Amino acid sequence: MKKIFFLMLVLTGVTFAFGQSIESRISHIDALPTATFVREYSLSAGGVETGTNVLYNDNKYMYDRTEFELAVKYAALNWQEGNKIDQQCTYINMRDALDAFTSYAYRAPLLYSLQSIPRDYDEIESVSGYKNLWHSKLLQNKTFRKFGMRVAKQVIKELVEFYPKDFQRFLSQQILYAIDFMSDIPNHRYHVEWETNEYGYGWIEMYDGDEPSYAASQNIEGIILRRILLNDIPLEEMKSFANEMLAVVREADTQNNPDVALIIRLNDDLAYCVGCEVPYFVSYFPQEQYIDGKGLSIVYSKLEPFELSFNDRMKGWGCDYDIFITAIEHYNEPTYIHDEEGKIITRNNDLYLYDFHKPTYGFGHCFVESNISKIEIDGFLRIHNKLY
């Protein structure tokens, strides 16, 4: 019965996402987004089809060097203090731990990096055995926790002020999600038990009351509960740290940061914007639209063809973002906009008509109209044709 109920919930969510149209995902923004890197690609009319994943993978992750340099920097500044708390807190160990924490932080939810804490399940035969492991004992040490939290806040502040602006927004959402979950913990009866099977294999099982809880053992929920139940960190201390971290993230200065990490510019009219959130397309050509509350405004079109809720993403759901694109026509079209003095200016726009093939349907797919096989869309992000 539970499985049927879960399936109904999933199908309801899928139906909701796929019930939207491509047109409903086109909006307008006041300015073109900025990026750490802009890459330009030409797609000639009638030329070769390319995919957004191919374009994205052609660009090496651009932050790994800085992330490692931050690990080196903070290990050098703090290892001697850490070594006084625990002898294994050497420069090399701290550098490697910080590197694991920061590595590729922009591409994935940063809090997931906490899962790099080793489990060492092969060495234990009970819950108490886990609590006696070195790394577990270290986390039970309040002096070490205060030290680690202080270093973590320093690193997080520098990461937020280094990465594009969308990271600050996304990380704030993650922390708020964690705080909400921790606030709900008193309403449950979470505990862990040591389980074994007929083959002699043993493991730690998460329970909520009398029933095993798979959901509570996974993702950020599992990370939080393991720290409380296996490392004996008080819930109120966890919540206090999360709130302190949220303040650090929100107060970080990102005013001069770019909006996203990477813009892949196709020809002269279309761009694919990739950050730590869901990717989207923008048109490079300005146009005039009547916007509620603003009147006639010069804006840029934005297409968000994917729908993945933040909660789904935090629970490990993913998306296939690989749209395949072919340029099928090349033409010039004039448009008219008003200058600051109100005079009409004629712009001659070099436009392409693109054939968009949606990603292959599969688990975790979140294209908003799953029954469409392809869409013809131009450089102004106008829909010319949809093939079902």
mmCIF file of C-alpha atoms in Angstrom:
data_model
loop_
_atom_site.group_PDB
_atom_site.id
_atom_site.type_symbol
_atom_site.label_atom_id
_atom_site.label_comp_id
_atom_site.label_asym_id
_atom_site.label_seq_id
_atom_site.Cartn_x
_atom_site.Cartn_y
_atom_site.Cartn_z
ATOM 1 C CA MET A 1 0.000 0.000 0.000
ATOM 2 C CA LYS A 2 2.827 2.394 0.910
ATOM 3 C CA LYS A 3 4.533 1.716 -2.410
ATOM 4 C CA ILE A 4 1.303 2.468 -4.298
ATOM 5 C CA PHE A 5 0.837 5.707 -2.352
ATOM 6 C CA PHE A 6 4.439 6.730 -3.068
ATOM 7 C CA LEU A 7 3.978 5.986 -6.775
ATOM 8 C CA MET A 8 0.823 8.118 -6.845
ATOM 9 C CA LEU A 9 2.725 11.010 -5.307
ATOM 10 C CA VAL A 10 5.517 10.695 -7.857
ATOM 11 C CA LEU A 11 3.091 10.525 -10.780
ATOM 12 C CA THR A 12 1.191 13.528 -9.438
ATOM 13 C CA GLY A 13 4.440 15.513 -9.297
ATOM 14 C CA VAL A 14 5.419 14.417 -12.789
ATOM 15 C CA THR A 15 1.993 15.299 -14.180
ATOM 16 C CA PHE A 16 2.193 18.722 -12.554
ATOM 17 C CA ALA A 17 5.599 19.457 -14.069
ATOM 18 C CA PHE A 18 4.769 18.101 -17.500
ATOM 19 C CA GLY A 19 1.391 19.858 -17.545
ATOM 20 C CA GLN A 20 3.151 23.132 -18.236
ATOM 21 C CA SER A 21 3.806 24.397 -21.741
ATOM 22 C CA ILE A 22 7.009 25.707 -23.253
ATOM 23 C CA GLU A 23 5.265 29.039 -23.818
ATOM 24 C CA SER A 24 4.537 29.358 -20.096
ATOM 25 C CA ARG A 25 8.265 29.013 -19.389
ATOM 26 C CA ILE A 26 9.191 32.070 -21.489
ATOM 27 C CA SER A 27 9.605 35.228 -19.432
ATOM 28 C CA HIS A 28 11.418 38.544 -19.687
ATOM 29 C CA ILE A 29 14.456 39.895 -17.830
ATOM 30 C CA ASP A 30 15.721 43.472 -17.592
ATOM 31 C CA ALA A 31 19.343 42.742 -18.453
ATOM 32 C CA LEU A 32 21.448 40.001 -19.967
ATOM 33 C CA PRO A 33 23.080 37.736 -17.381
ATOM 34 C CA THR A 34 26.810 37.962 -16.835
ATOM 35 C CA ALA A 35 29.131 34.966 -16.556
ATOM 36 C CA THR A 36 32.613 34.064 -15.374
ATOM 37 C CA PHE A 37 33.265 32.612 -18.832
ATOM 38 C CA VAL A 38 31.574 33.125 -22.189
ATOM 39 C CA ARG A 39 32.140 30.620 -24.975
ATOM 40 C CA GLU A 40 31.014 31.243 -28.554
ATOM 41 C CA TYR A 41 29.850 28.554 -30.974
ATOM 42 C CA SER A 42 28.631 28.867 -34.547
ATOM 43 C CA LEU A 43 25.784 26.727 -35.821
ATOM 44 C CA SER A 44 25.367 27.170 -39.573
ATOM 45 C CA ALA A 45 21.942 26.650 -41.133
ATOM 46 C CA GLY A 46 21.617 23.025 -42.172
ATOM 47 C CA GLY A 47 24.756 22.155 -40.268
ATOM 48 C CA VAL A 48 25.553 19.500 -37.692
ATOM 49 C CA GLU A 49 23.321 18.938 -34.662
ATOM 50 C CA THR A 50 24.909 19.543 -31.284
ATOM 51 C CA GLY A 51 23.799 18.899 -27.712
ATOM 52 C CA THR A 52 23.954 21.163 -24.690
ATOM 53 C CA ASN A 53 25.782 18.444 -22.747
ATOM 54 C CA VAL A 54 28.451 18.305 -25.457
ATOM 55 C CA LEU A 55 28.853 22.083 -25.372
ATOM 56 C CA TYR A 56 29.002 22.089 -21.574
ATOM 57 C CA ASN A 57 31.484 19.203 -21.354
ATOM 58 C CA ASP A 58 33.763 20.953 -23.828
ATOM 59 C CA ASN A 59 34.400 23.485 -21.065
ATOM 60 C CA LYS A 60 36.554 22.287 -18.214
ATOM 61 C CA TYR A 61 35.319 22.986 -14.701
ATOM 62 C CA MET A 62 36.856 26.383 -14.043
ATOM 63 C CA TYR A 63 37.018 26.587 -10.258
ATOM 64 C CA ASP A 64 39.047 23.546 -9.150
ATOM 65 C CA ARG A 65 42.359 25.424 -8.937
ATOM 66 C CA THR A 66 40.939 28.165 -6.708
ATOM 67 C CA GLU A 67 39.158 25.587 -4.531
ATOM 68 C CA PHE A 68 42.422 23.733 -3.950
ATOM 69 C CA GLU A 69 44.240 26.997 -3.233
ATOM 70 C CA LEU A 70 41.617 27.796 -0.592
ATOM 71 C CA ALA A 71 42.178 24.368 0.981
ATOM 72 C CA VAL A 72 45.931 25.027 1.087
ATOM 73 C CA LYS A 73 45.405 28.503 2.518
ATOM 74 C CA TYR A 74 43.102 27.503 5.370
ATOM 75 C CA ALA A 75 45.054 24.359 6.206
ATOM 76 C CA ALA A 76 48.205 26.465 6.572
ATOM 77 C CA LEU A 77 46.386 28.984 8.779
ATOM 78 C CA ASN A 78 44.682 26.472 11.080
ATOM 79 C CA TRP A 79 46.452 23.117 11.218
ATOM 80 C CA GLN A 80 48.615 23.939 14.249
ATOM 81 C CA GLU A 81 45.557 24.878 16.289
ATOM 82 C CA GLY A 82 43.799 21.716 15.142
ATOM 83 C CA ASN A 83 46.846 19.601 15.907
ATOM 84 C CA LYS A 84 46.646 20.661 19.551
ATOM 85 C CA ILE A 85 43.128 19.203 19.668
ATOM 86 C CA ASP A 86 43.948 15.990 17.817
ATOM 87 C CA GLN A 87 47.334 14.727 16.631
ATOM 88 C CA GLN A 88 45.915 13.496 13.329
ATOM 89 C CA CYS A 89 44.906 17.031 12.446
ATOM 90 C CA THR A 90 48.077 17.585 10.429
ATOM 91 C CA TYR A 91 48.539 20.088 7.625
ATOM 92 C CA ILE A 92 48.191 17.386 4.945
ATOM 93 C CA ASN A 93 45.091 15.826 6.505
ATOM 94 C CA MET A 94 43.418 19.188 6.968
ATOM 95 C CA ARG A 95 44.316 20.279 3.436
ATOM 96 C CA ASP A 96 42.863 17.085 1.969
ATOM 97 C CA ALA A 97 39.721 17.358 4.093
ATOM 98 C CA LEU A 98 39.151 20.969 3.044
ATOM 99 C CA ASP A 99 39.862 20.084 -0.568
ATOM 100 C CA ALA A 100 37.236 17.311 -0.420
ATOM 101 C CA PHE A 101 34.807 19.793 1.135
ATOM 102 C CA THR A 102 35.305 22.559 -1.442
ATOM 103 C CA SER A 103 36.031 20.463 -4.532
ATOM 104 C CA TYR A 104 33.382 21.022 -7.208
ATOM 105 C CA ALA A 105 31.223 22.814 -4.648
ATOM 106 C CA TYR A 106 29.646 25.054 -7.279
ATOM 107 C CA ARG A 107 28.365 22.157 -9.386
ATOM 108 C CA ALA A 108 26.560 20.282 -6.599
ATOM 109 C CA PRO A 109 24.828 21.154 -3.336
ATOM 110 C CA LEU A 110 27.695 22.055 -1.044
ATOM 111 C CA LEU A 111 26.154 20.447 2.019
ATOM 112 C CA TYR A 112 26.405 17.080 0.272
ATOM 113 C CA SER A 113 30.170 17.404 0.624
ATOM 114 C CA LEU A 114 29.712 16.541 4.292
ATOM 115 C CA GLN A 115 29.181 12.975 3.139
ATOM 116 C CA SER A 116 32.931 12.805 2.590
ATOM 117 C CA ILE A 117 33.203 11.981 6.309
ATOM 118 C CA PRO A 118 34.201 8.280 6.244
ATOM 119 C CA ARG A 119 31.913 5.580 7.583
ATOM 120 C CA ASP A 120 34.375 2.699 8.038
ATOM 121 C CA TYR A 121 31.466 0.239 8.307
ATOM 122 C CA ASP A 122 33.734 -2.737 7.619
ATOM 123 C CA GLU A 123 35.486 -2.206 10.939
ATOM 124 C CA ILE A 124 32.460 -2.201 13.235
ATOM 125 C CA GLU A 125 29.910 -4.657 14.573
ATOM 126 C CA SER A 126 27.607 -2.370 16.552
ATOM 127 C CA VAL A 127 26.403 1.212 16.908
ATOM 128 C CA SER A 128 28.764 1.699 19.850
ATOM 129 C CA GLY A 129 31.575 0.381 17.665
ATOM 130 C CA TYR A 130 30.829 3.148 15.161
ATOM 131 C CA LYS A 131 30.844 5.752 17.922
ATOM 132 C CA ASN A 132 34.294 4.573 18.980
ATOM 133 C CA LEU A 133 35.819 5.137 15.532
ATOM 134 C CA TRP A 134 38.404 7.908 15.423
ATOM 135 C CA HIS A 135 36.476 10.321 13.224
ATOM 136 C CA SER A 136 33.296 9.796 15.267
ATOM 137 C CA LYS A 137 35.092 10.503 18.521
ATOM 138 C CA LEU A 138 36.586 13.616 16.951
ATOM 139 C CA LEU A 139 33.122 14.934 16.092
ATOM 140 C CA GLN A 140 31.991 14.182 19.652
ATOM 141 C CA ASN A 141 34.658 16.611 20.873
ATOM 142 C CA LYS A 142 32.962 19.975 21.376
ATOM 143 C CA THR A 143 36.268 21.857 21.268
ATOM 144 C CA PHE A 144 37.006 20.357 17.851
ATOM 145 C CA ARG A 145 33.476 21.123 16.635
ATOM 146 C CA LYS A 146 33.856 24.795 17.548
ATOM 147 C CA PHE A 147 37.197 24.863 15.771
ATOM 148 C CA GLY A 148 35.782 23.125 12.684
ATOM 149 C CA MET A 149 32.731 25.377 12.550
ATOM 150 C CA ARG A 150 34.882 28.498 12.703
ATOM 151 C CA VAL A 151 37.077 27.294 9.849
ATOM 152 C CA ALA A 152 34.011 26.205 7.857
ATOM 153 C CA LYS A 153 32.466 29.654 8.144
ATOM 154 C CA GLN A 154 35.684 31.263 6.921
ATOM 155 C CA VAL A 155 35.824 28.954 3.920
ATOM 156 C CA ILE A 156 32.124 29.318 3.099
ATOM 157 C CA LYS A 157 32.324 33.121 3.181
ATOM 158 C CA GLU A 158 35.222 33.114 0.754
ATOM 159 C CA LEU A 159 33.528 30.594 -1.549
ATOM 160 C CA VAL A 160 30.315 32.637 -1.674
ATOM 161 C CA GLU A 161 32.247 35.815 -2.435
ATOM 162 C CA PHE A 162 34.206 33.997 -5.158
ATOM 163 C CA TYR A 163 31.477 32.030 -6.979
ATOM 164 C CA PRO A 164 28.769 33.655 -9.140
ATOM 165 C CA LYS A 165 25.704 35.145 -7.464
ATOM 166 C CA ASP A 166 23.445 32.144 -7.990
ATOM 167 C CA PHE A 167 25.560 30.118 -5.559
ATOM 168 C CA GLN A 168 24.674 32.473 -2.700
ATOM 169 C CA ARG A 169 20.983 32.063 -3.438
ATOM 170 C CA PHE A 170 21.194 28.293 -3.849
ATOM 171 C CA LEU A 171 23.280 27.759 -0.705
ATOM 172 C CA SER A 172 20.866 29.900 1.325
ATOM 173 C CA GLN A 173 18.032 27.647 0.136
ATOM 174 C CA GLN A 174 19.979 24.555 1.185
ATOM 175 C CA ILE A 175 20.612 25.865 4.671
ATOM 176 C CA LEU A 176 16.975 26.922 5.111
ATOM 177 C CA TYR A 177 15.932 23.447 3.985
ATOM 178 C CA ALA A 178 18.233 21.933 6.614
ATOM 179 C CA ILE A 179 16.901 24.263 9.322
ATOM 180 C CA ASP A 180 13.309 23.353 8.455
ATOM 181 C CA PHE A 181 14.149 19.662 8.679
ATOM 182 C CA MET A 182 15.882 20.094 12.045
ATOM 183 C CA SER A 183 12.884 22.026 13.371
ATOM 184 C CA ASP A 184 10.700 19.034 12.532
ATOM 185 C CA ILE A 185 12.938 16.413 14.192
ATOM 186 C CA PRO A 186 11.200 16.668 17.618
ATOM 187 C CA ASN A 187 7.977 15.537 15.903
ATOM 188 C CA HIS A 188 9.589 12.166 15.096
ATOM 189 C CA ARG A 189 11.194 9.293 16.992
ATOM 190 C CA TYR A 190 14.409 8.888 15.047
ATOM 191 C CA HIS A 191 16.946 6.358 16.280
ATOM 192 C CA VAL A 192 19.477 3.909 14.860
ATOM 193 C CA GLU A 193 19.783 0.150 15.275
ATOM 194 C CA TRP A 194 22.444 -2.359 14.306
ATOM 195 C CA GLU A 195 20.986 -4.848 11.805
ATOM 196 C CA THR A 196 22.381 -8.131 10.507
ATOM 197 C CA ASN A 197 21.313 -10.616 7.834
ATOM 198 C CA GLU A 198 21.704 -14.354 7.334
ATOM 199 C CA TYR A 199 24.966 -13.836 5.464
ATOM 200 C CA GLY A 200 26.623 -12.186 8.437
ATOM 201 C CA TYR A 201 26.555 -8.702 6.938
ATOM 202 C CA GLY A 202 25.823 -5.899 9.377
ATOM 203 C CA TRP A 203 24.802 -2.275 8.995
ATOM 204 C CA ILE A 204 23.325 0.688 10.816
ATOM 205 C CA GLU A 205 19.613 1.204 10.057
ATOM 206 C CA MET A 206 17.755 4.470 10.556
ATOM 207 C CA TYR A 207 14.349 4.200 12.246
ATOM 208 C CA ASP A 208 11.473 6.584 12.776
ATOM 209 C CA GLY A 209 9.544 5.046 15.612
ATOM 210 C CA ASP A 210 9.113 1.324 15.004
ATOM 211 C CA GLU A 211 9.624 1.490 11.240
ATOM 212 C CA PRO A 212 12.853 1.772 9.202
ATOM 213 C CA SER A 213 12.961 5.134 7.407
ATOM 214 C CA TYR A 214 14.793 5.118 4.093
ATOM 215 C CA ALA A 215 13.968 8.788 3.460
ATOM 216 C CA ALA A 216 15.463 9.850 6.797
ATOM 217 C CA SER A 217 18.721 8.029 6.073
ATOM 218 C CA GLN A 218 19.345 9.705 2.704
ATOM 219 C CA ASN A 219 20.640 13.050 1.465
ATOM 220 C CA ILE A 220 20.887 16.039 3.813
ATOM 221 C CA GLU A 221 18.348 14.497 6.205
ATOM 222 C CA GLY A 222 20.607 11.489 6.711
ATOM 223 C CA ILE A 223 23.691 13.677 7.134
ATOM 224 C CA ILE A 224 22.006 15.671 9.897
ATOM 225 C CA LEU A 225 20.556 12.657 11.717
ATOM 226 C CA ARG A 226 23.863 10.757 11.617
ATOM 227 C CA ARG A 227 25.633 13.703 13.220
ATOM 228 C CA ILE A 228 23.016 13.794 15.983
ATOM 229 C CA LEU A 229 22.540 10.051 16.556
ATOM 230 C CA LEU A 230 26.017 8.702 15.778
ATOM 231 C CA ASN A 231 28.265 11.607 16.693
ATOM 232 C CA ASP A 232 26.198 12.850 19.656
ATOM 233 C CA ILE A 233 26.052 16.451 18.450
ATOM 234 C CA PRO A 234 23.092 18.152 20.181
ATOM 235 C CA LEU A 235 20.259 19.207 17.891
ATOM 236 C CA GLU A 236 20.269 22.761 19.247
ATOM 237 C CA GLU A 237 23.982 23.064 18.473
ATOM 238 C CA MET A 238 23.354 21.894 14.905
ATOM 239 C CA LYS A 239 20.549 24.421 14.470
ATOM 240 C CA SER A 240 22.660 27.199 15.961
ATOM 241 C CA PHE A 241 25.502 26.456 13.558
ATOM 242 C CA ALA A 242 23.125 26.355 10.591
ATOM 243 C CA ASN A 243 21.700 29.754 11.522
ATOM 244 C CA GLU A 244 25.192 31.187 11.956
ATOM 245 C CA MET A 245 26.160 29.793 8.561
ATOM 246 C CA LEU A 246 23.033 31.255 6.962
ATOM 247 C CA ALA A 247 24.003 34.688 8.286
ATOM 248 C CA VAL A 248 27.524 34.282 6.851
ATOM 249 C CA VAL A 249 26.122 33.356 3.434
ATOM 250 C CA ARG A 250 23.586 36.174 3.356
ATOM 251 C CA GLU A 251 26.058 38.817 4.500
ATOM 252 C CA ALA A 252 28.731 37.873 1.954
ATOM 253 C CA ASP A 253 29.379 40.585 -0.619
ATOM 254 C CA THR A 254 28.548 39.324 -4.122
ATOM 255 C CA GLN A 255 27.581 42.670 -5.645
ATOM 256 C CA ASN A 256 30.301 42.545 -8.308
ATOM 257 C CA ASN A 257 30.110 38.808 -8.990
ATOM 258 C CA PRO A 258 28.811 37.471 -12.319
ATOM 259 C CA ASP A 259 25.356 35.903 -12.400
ATOM 260 C CA VAL A 260 26.351 32.404 -13.548
ATOM 261 C CA ALA A 261 29.485 30.387 -14.207
ATOM 262 C CA LEU A 262 29.214 29.824 -17.952
ATOM 263 C CA ILE A 263 27.386 31.253 -20.932
ATOM 264 C CA ILE A 264 27.529 29.222 -24.127
ATOM 265 C CA ARG A 265 26.664 31.687 -26.873
ATOM 266 C CA LEU A 266 25.192 30.170 -30.022
ATOM 267 C CA ASN A 267 25.749 32.369 -33.069
ATOM 268 C CA ASP A 268 24.834 35.980 -32.302
ATOM 269 C CA ASP A 269 21.334 35.553 -30.982
ATOM 270 C CA LEU A 270 21.019 32.781 -28.403
ATOM 271 C CA ALA A 271 22.805 31.830 -25.176
ATOM 272 C CA TYR A 272 22.708 28.805 -22.885
ATOM 273 C CA CYS A 273 23.334 29.849 -19.273
ATOM 274 C CA VAL A 274 24.814 27.270 -16.899
ATOM 275 C CA GLY A 275 25.242 27.805 -13.169
ATOM 276 C CA CYS A 276 24.640 25.808 -10.010
ATOM 277 C CA GLU A 277 20.886 26.040 -10.543
ATOM 278 C CA VAL A 278 18.725 24.766 -13.419
ATOM 279 C CA PRO A 279 20.143 25.950 -16.796
ATOM 280 C CA TYR A 280 18.175 28.246 -19.112
ATOM 281 C CA PHE A 281 18.323 30.082 -22.453
ATOM 282 C CA VAL A 282 18.313 33.828 -23.146
ATOM 283 C CA SER A 283 17.995 35.883 -26.308
ATOM 284 C CA TYR A 284 20.749 38.400 -26.932
ATOM 285 C CA PHE A 285 18.415 40.817 -28.723
ATOM 286 C CA PRO A 286 16.462 43.451 -26.774
ATOM 287 C CA GLN A 287 12.782 43.988 -27.413
ATOM 288 C CA GLU A 288 10.008 46.132 -26.010
ATOM 289 C CA GLN A 289 7.262 44.628 -23.894
ATOM 290 C CA TYR A 290 4.511 46.017 -21.700
ATOM 291 C CA ILE A 291 5.443 44.826 -18.212
ATOM 292 C CA ASP A 292 2.967 45.137 -15.335
ATOM 293 C CA GLY A 293 3.971 48.028 -13.118
ATOM 294 C CA LYS A 294 6.728 49.187 -15.488
ATOM 295 C CA GLY A 295 4.877 50.060 -18.676
ATOM 296 C CA LEU A 296 6.785 49.813 -21.946
ATOM 297 C CA SER A 297 10.205 48.385 -21.120
ATOM 298 C CA ILE A 298 13.246 47.122 -23.010
ATOM 299 C CA VAL A 299 13.699 43.496 -21.981
ATOM 300 C CA TYR A 300 15.340 40.225 -23.011
ATOM 301 C CA SER A 301 13.552 36.911 -23.440
ATOM 302 C CA LYS A 302 14.371 34.018 -21.119
ATOM 303 C CA LEU A 303 13.365 30.383 -21.657
ATOM 304 C CA GLU A 304 13.383 27.920 -18.748
ATOM 305 C CA PRO A 305 12.478 24.584 -20.381
ATOM 306 C CA PHE A 306 13.158 22.509 -17.263
ATOM 307 C CA GLU A 307 11.192 22.184 -14.050
ATOM 308 C CA LEU A 308 12.799 20.655 -10.971
ATOM 309 C CA SER A 309 11.691 21.821 -7.555
ATOM 310 C CA PHE A 310 14.297 22.641 -4.952
ATOM 311 C CA ASN A 311 12.947 19.963 -2.602
ATOM 312 C CA ASP A 312 13.227 17.314 -5.328
ATOM 313 C CA ARG A 313 16.787 18.349 -6.015
ATOM 314 C CA MET A 314 17.679 18.148 -2.341
ATOM 315 C CA LYS A 315 16.196 14.659 -2.233
ATOM 316 C CA GLY A 316 18.516 13.499 -4.990
ATOM 317 C CA TRP A 317 16.293 13.871 -8.050
ATOM 318 C CA GLY A 318 18.110 14.919 -11.199
ATOM 319 C CA CYS A 319 17.395 16.052 -14.720
ATOM 320 C CA ASP A 320 18.527 15.283 -18.230
ATOM 321 C CA TYR A 321 19.364 18.740 -19.571
ATOM 322 C CA ASP A 322 20.711 17.523 -22.909
ATOM 323 C CA ILE A 323 18.708 19.446 -25.532
ATOM 324 C CA PHE A 324 19.892 18.794 -29.088
ATOM 325 C CA ILE A 325 20.046 21.878 -31.291
ATOM 326 C CA THR A 326 20.273 22.338 -35.062
ATOM 327 C CA ALA A 327 20.160 25.649 -36.955
ATOM 328 C CA ILE A 328 17.662 25.164 -39.784
ATOM 329 C CA GLU A 329 17.307 28.689 -41.195
ATOM 330 C CA HIS A 330 19.277 31.950 -41.196
ATOM 331 C CA TYR A 331 17.618 35.303 -41.875
ATOM 332 C CA ASN A 332 17.609 39.000 -41.007
ATOM 333 C CA GLU A 333 14.667 40.683 -39.296
ATOM 334 C CA PRO A 334 14.233 44.350 -38.318
ATOM 335 C CA THR A 335 12.792 45.318 -34.939
ATOM 336 C CA TYR A 336 11.928 48.690 -33.471
ATOM 337 C CA ILE A 337 12.656 49.997 -29.993
ATOM 338 C CA HIS A 338 12.592 53.453 -28.425
ATOM 339 C CA ASP A 339 15.769 55.190 -27.274
ATOM 340 C CA GLU A 340 16.039 57.200 -24.053
ATOM 341 C CA GLU A 341 14.543 60.247 -25.790
ATOM 342 C CA GLY A 342 11.577 58.279 -27.065
ATOM 343 C CA LYS A 343 12.681 58.120 -30.700
ATOM 344 C CA ILE A 344 12.188 54.895 -32.593
ATOM 345 C CA ILE A 345 15.377 53.018 -33.475
ATOM 346 C CA THR A 346 15.467 50.328 -36.138
ATOM 347 C CA ARG A 347 17.582 47.281 -35.368
ATOM 348 C CA ASN A 348 18.513 44.727 -38.002
ATOM 349 C CA ASN A 349 18.860 41.394 -36.210
ATOM 350 C CA ASP A 350 20.849 38.465 -37.541
ATOM 351 C CA LEU A 351 18.579 35.597 -36.518
ATOM 352 C CA TYR A 352 18.501 31.825 -36.716
ATOM 353 C CA LEU A 353 15.635 29.401 -36.524
ATOM 354 C CA TYR A 354 16.623 26.488 -34.298
ATOM 355 C CA ASP A 355 15.313 22.964 -34.099
ATOM 356 C CA PHE A 356 15.273 21.938 -30.432
ATOM 357 C CA HIS A 357 15.007 18.233 -29.667
ATOM 358 C CA LYS A 358 14.074 17.641 -26.064
ATOM 359 C CA PRO A 359 16.140 15.281 -23.887
ATOM 360 C CA THR A 360 15.513 11.555 -24.055
ATOM 361 C CA TYR A 361 12.700 10.693 -21.693
ATOM 362 C CA GLY A 362 13.754 8.776 -18.592
ATOM 363 C CA PHE A 363 13.807 8.706 -14.815
ATOM 364 C CA GLY A 364 14.610 12.137 -13.417
ATOM 365 C CA HIS A 365 13.682 13.843 -16.683
ATOM 366 C CA CYS A 366 12.104 17.264 -16.128
ATOM 367 C CA PHE A 367 11.474 18.856 -19.519
ATOM 368 C CA VAL A 368 8.153 20.661 -19.080
ATOM 369 C CA GLU A 369 6.383 19.092 -22.071
ATOM 370 C CA SER A 370 7.364 15.444 -22.226
ATOM 371 C CA ASN A 371 5.092 14.660 -25.195
ATOM 372 C CA ILE A 372 6.925 17.014 -27.570
ATOM 373 C CA SER A 373 9.563 15.519 -29.831
ATOM 374 C CA LYS A 374 10.932 18.806 -31.162
ATOM 375 C CA ILE A 375 10.358 22.553 -31.135
ATOM 376 C CA GLU A 376 11.292 25.202 -33.686
ATOM 377 C CA ILE A 377 12.369 28.330 -31.839
ATOM 378 C CA ASP A 378 14.074 31.485 -33.104
ATOM 379 C CA GLY A 379 16.693 33.790 -31.633
ATOM 380 C CA PHE A 380 13.981 35.903 -30.014
ATOM 381 C CA LEU A 381 12.744 32.765 -28.217
ATOM 382 C CA ARG A 382 9.509 32.727 -30.185
ATOM 383 C CA ILE A 383 7.909 29.339 -30.761
ATOM 384 C CA HIS A 384 7.377 28.679 -34.491
ATOM 385 C CA ASN A 385 6.308 25.040 -34.414
ATOM 386 C CA LYS A 386 5.886 22.174 -31.944
ATOM 387 C CA LEU A 387 5.914 18.590 -33.104
ATOM 388 C CA TYR A 388 4.070 16.107 -30.899
#
